[in-house]
mmCIF file of C-alpha atoms in Angstrom:
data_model
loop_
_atom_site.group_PDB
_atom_site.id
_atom_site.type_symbol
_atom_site.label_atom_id
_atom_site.label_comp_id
_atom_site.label_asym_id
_atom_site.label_seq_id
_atom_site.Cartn_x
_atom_site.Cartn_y
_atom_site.Cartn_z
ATOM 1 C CA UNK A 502 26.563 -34.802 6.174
ATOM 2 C CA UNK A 503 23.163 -33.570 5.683
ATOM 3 C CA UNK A 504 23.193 -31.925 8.730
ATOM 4 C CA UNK A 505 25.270 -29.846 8.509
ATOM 5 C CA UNK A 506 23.912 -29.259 5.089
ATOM 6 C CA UNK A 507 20.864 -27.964 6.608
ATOM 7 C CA UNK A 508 22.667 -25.963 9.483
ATOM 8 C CA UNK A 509 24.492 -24.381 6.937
ATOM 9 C CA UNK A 510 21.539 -22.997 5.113
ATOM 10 C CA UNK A 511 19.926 -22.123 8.272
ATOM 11 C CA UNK A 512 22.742 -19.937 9.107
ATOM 12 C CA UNK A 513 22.947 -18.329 5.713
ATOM 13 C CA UNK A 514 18.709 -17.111 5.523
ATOM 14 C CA UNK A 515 18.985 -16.156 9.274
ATOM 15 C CA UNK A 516 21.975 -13.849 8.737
ATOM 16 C CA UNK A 517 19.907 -12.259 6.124
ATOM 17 C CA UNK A 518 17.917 -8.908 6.729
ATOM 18 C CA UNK A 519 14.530 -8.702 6.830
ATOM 19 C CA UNK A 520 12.441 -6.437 5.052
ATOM 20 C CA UNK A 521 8.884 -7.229 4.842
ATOM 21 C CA UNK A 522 6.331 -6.035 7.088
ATOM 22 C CA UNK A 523 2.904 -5.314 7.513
ATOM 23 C CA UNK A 524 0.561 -2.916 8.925
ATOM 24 C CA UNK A 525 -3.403 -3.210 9.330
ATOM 25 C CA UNK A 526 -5.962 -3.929 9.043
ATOM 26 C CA UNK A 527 -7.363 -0.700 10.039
ATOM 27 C CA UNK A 528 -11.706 -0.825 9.677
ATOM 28 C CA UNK A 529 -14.585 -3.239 10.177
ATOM 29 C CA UNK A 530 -15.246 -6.366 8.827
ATOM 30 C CA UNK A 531 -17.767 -7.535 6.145
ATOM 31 C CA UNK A 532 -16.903 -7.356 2.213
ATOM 32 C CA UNK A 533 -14.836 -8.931 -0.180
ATOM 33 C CA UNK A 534 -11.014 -9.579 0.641
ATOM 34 C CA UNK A 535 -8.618 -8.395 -2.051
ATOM 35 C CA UNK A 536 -4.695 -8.425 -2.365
ATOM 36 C CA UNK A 537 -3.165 -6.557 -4.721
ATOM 37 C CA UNK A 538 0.428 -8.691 -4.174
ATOM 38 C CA UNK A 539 0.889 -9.491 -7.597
ATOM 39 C CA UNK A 540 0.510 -5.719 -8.936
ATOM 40 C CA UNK A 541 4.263 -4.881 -7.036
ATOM 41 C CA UNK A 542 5.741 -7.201 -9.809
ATOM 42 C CA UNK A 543 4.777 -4.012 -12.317
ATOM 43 C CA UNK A 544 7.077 -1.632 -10.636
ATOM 44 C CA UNK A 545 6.800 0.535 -7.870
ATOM 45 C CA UNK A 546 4.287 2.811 -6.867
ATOM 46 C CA UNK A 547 3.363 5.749 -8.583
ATOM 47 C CA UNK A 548 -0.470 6.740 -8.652
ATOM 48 C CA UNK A 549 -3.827 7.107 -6.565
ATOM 49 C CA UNK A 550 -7.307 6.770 -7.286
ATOM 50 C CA UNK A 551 -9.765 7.663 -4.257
ATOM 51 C CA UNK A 552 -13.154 8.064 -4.427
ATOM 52 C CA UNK A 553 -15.077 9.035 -1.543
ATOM 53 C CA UNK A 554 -18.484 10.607 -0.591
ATOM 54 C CA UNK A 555 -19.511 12.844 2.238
ATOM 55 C CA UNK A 556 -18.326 10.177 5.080
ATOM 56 C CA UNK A 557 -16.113 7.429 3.538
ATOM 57 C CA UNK A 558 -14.013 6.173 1.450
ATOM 58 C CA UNK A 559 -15.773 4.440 -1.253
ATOM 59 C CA UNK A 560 -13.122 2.993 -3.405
ATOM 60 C CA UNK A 561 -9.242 2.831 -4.084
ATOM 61 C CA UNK A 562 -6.854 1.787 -7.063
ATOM 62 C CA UNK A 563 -3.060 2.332 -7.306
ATOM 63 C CA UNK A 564 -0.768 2.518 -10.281
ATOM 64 C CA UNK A 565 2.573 0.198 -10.129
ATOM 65 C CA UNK A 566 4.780 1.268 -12.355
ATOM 66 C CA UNK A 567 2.666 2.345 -15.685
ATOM 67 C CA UNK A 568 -0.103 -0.147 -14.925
ATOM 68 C CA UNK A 569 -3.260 -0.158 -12.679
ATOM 69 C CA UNK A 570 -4.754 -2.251 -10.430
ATOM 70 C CA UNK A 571 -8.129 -3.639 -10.488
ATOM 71 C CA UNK A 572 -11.044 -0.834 -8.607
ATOM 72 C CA UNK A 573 -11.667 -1.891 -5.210
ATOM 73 C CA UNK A 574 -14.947 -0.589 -3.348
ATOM 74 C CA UNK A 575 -18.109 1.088 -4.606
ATOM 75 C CA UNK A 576 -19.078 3.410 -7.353
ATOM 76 C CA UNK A 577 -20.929 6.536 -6.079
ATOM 77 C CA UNK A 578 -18.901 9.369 -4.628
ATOM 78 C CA UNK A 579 -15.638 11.941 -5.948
ATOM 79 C CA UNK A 580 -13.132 10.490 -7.984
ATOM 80 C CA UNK A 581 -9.486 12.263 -6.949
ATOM 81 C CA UNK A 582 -6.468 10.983 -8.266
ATOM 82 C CA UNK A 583 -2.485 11.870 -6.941
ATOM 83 C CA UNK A 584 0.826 11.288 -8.792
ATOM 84 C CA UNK A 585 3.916 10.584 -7.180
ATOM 85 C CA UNK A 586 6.942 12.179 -8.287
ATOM 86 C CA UNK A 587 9.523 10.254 -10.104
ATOM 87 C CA UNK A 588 11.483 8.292 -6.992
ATOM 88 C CA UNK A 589 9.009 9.274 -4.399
ATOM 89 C CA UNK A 590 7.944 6.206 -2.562
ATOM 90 C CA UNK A 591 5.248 6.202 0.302
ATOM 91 C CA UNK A 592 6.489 5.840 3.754
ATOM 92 C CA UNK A 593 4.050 6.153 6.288
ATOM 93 C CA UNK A 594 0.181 6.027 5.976
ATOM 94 C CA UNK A 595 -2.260 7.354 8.104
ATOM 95 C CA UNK A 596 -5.865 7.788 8.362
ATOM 96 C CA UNK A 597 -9.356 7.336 10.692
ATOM 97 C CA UNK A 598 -11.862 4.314 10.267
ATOM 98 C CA UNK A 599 -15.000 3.217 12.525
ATOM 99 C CA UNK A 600 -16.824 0.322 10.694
ATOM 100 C CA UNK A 601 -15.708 1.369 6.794
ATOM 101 C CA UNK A 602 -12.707 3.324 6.490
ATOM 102 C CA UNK A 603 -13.372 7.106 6.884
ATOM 103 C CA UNK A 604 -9.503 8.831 5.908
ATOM 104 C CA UNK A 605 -6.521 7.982 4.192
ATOM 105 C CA UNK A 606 -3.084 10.204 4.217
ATOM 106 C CA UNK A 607 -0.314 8.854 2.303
ATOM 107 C CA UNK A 608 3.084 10.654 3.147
ATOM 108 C CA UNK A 609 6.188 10.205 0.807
ATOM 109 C CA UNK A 610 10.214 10.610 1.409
ATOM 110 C CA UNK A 611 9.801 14.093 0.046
ATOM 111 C CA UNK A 612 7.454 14.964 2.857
ATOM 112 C CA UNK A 613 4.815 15.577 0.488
ATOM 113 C CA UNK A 614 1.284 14.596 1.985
ATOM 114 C CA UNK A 615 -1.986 13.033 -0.319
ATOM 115 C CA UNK A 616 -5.512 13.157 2.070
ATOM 116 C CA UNK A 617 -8.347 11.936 0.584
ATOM 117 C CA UNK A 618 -11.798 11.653 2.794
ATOM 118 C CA UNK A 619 -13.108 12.698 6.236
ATOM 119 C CA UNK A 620 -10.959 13.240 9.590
ATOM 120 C CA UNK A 621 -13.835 11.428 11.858
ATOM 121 C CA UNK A 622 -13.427 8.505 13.394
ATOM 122 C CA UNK A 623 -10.493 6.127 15.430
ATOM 123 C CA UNK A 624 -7.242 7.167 13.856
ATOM 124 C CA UNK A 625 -4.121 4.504 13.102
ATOM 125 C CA UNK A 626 -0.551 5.386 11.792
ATOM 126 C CA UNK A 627 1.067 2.733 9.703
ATOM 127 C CA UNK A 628 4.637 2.541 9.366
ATOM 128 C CA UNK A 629 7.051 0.079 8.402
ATOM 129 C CA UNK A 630 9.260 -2.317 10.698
ATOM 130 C CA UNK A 631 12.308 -2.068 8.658
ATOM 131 C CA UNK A 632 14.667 0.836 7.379
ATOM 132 C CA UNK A 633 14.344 1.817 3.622
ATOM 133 C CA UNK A 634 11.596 0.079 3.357
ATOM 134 C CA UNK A 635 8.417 1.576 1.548
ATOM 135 C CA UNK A 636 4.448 0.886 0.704
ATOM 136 C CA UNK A 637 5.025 -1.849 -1.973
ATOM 137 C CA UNK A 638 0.811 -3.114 -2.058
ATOM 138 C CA UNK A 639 -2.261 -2.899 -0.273
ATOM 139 C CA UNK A 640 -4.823 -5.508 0.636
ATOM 140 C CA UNK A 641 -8.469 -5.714 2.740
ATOM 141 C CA UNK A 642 -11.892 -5.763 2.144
ATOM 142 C CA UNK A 643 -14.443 -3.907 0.356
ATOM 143 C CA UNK A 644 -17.991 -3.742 -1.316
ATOM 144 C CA UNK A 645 -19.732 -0.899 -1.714
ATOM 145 C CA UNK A 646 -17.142 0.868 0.658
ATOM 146 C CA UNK A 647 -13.939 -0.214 1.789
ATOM 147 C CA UNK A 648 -14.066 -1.799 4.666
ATOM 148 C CA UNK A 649 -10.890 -2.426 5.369
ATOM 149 C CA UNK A 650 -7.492 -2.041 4.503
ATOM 150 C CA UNK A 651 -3.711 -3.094 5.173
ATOM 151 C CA UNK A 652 -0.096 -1.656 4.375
ATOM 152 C CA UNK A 653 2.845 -3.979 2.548
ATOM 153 C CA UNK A 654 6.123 -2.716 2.875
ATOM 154 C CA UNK A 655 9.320 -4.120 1.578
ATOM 155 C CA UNK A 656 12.545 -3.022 0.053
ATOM 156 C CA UNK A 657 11.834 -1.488 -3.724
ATOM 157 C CA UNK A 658 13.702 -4.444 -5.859
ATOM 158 C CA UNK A 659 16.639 -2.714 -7.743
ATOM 159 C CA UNK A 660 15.875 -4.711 -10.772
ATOM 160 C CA UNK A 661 12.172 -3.568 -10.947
ATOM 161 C CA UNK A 662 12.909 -0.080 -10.447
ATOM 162 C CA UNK A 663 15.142 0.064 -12.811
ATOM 163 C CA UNK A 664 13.220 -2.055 -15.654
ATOM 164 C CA UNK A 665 10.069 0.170 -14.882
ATOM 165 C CA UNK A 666 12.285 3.520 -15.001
ATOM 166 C CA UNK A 667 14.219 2.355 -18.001
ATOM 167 C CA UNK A 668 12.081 0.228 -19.681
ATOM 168 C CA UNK A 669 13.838 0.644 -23.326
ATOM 169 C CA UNK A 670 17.321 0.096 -21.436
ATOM 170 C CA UNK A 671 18.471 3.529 -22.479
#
């Protein structure tokens, strides 16, 4: 019997999609790993903080939902900051690195753009596996520049959308 219990279940999760996927990491080594995994629980997302200087990229955060995400990277450089659109989701990312990362260039499903930094260096396009499927965290390394980075993309839960849209239920 418990065979077939377990044959059973493996049929079920492999006829199930897949979703997840990951891109990176794009830059050199050194620093301190984050993850920001946990901050997708808060909603989708729907801001950018960049700071760079002259060559790099010095330091990120990113808004899910109404809530930010710990500063990653250094302090000294320009501060620039994007909003996304309400149901604009990023779908591709692409950018340049050599040992930090140099360029970043977020591009949503309403073909809007967001560059931040330098075009110099090796260039990567990230992308995910799966269809409807969109930037749902970032993770890498960084100290007083990011030296790394990597893309998470998933489905955007129903249920979180709509709690972080609707958040009075209205």
């Amino acid at each position: 019997m418990l065979p077939w219990i377990l044959l059973s279940v493996l049929c079920v999760v492999s006829a199930q999609p897949r979703s997840y996927s990951f891109s990176g990491q794009y830059g050199g080594g050194g620093g301190k790993r984050f993850s920001q995994s946990g901050n997708q629980l808060d909603g989708p997302i729907t801001a950018f903080r960049v700071r760079v200087n002259r060559n790099y990229i010095v330091g990120i955060q990113v808004r899910y939902g109404e809530t930010w995400s710990n500063y990653e990277g250094g302090s000294l450089g320009d501060l620039d900051e994007f909003f996304l659109h309400p149901g604009e989701h990023v779908i591709q990312v692409s950018g340049k690195y050599s040992l930090y990362l140099r360029r970043l260039v977020f591009v949503t499903n309403n073909g809007r753009q967001l560059p931040f930094g330098r075009d110099y260096g090796t260039s990567f396009v990230a992308v995910p596996l799966y269809p409807n499927t969109v930037l749902r965290f970032i993770s890498g390394r960084s100290g007083s520049l990011i030296n790394d980075i990597g893309f998470h993309w998933d489905i955007l839960s129903a249920a979180v959308a709509t709690a972080k849209s609707n958040p009075a239920g209205h």
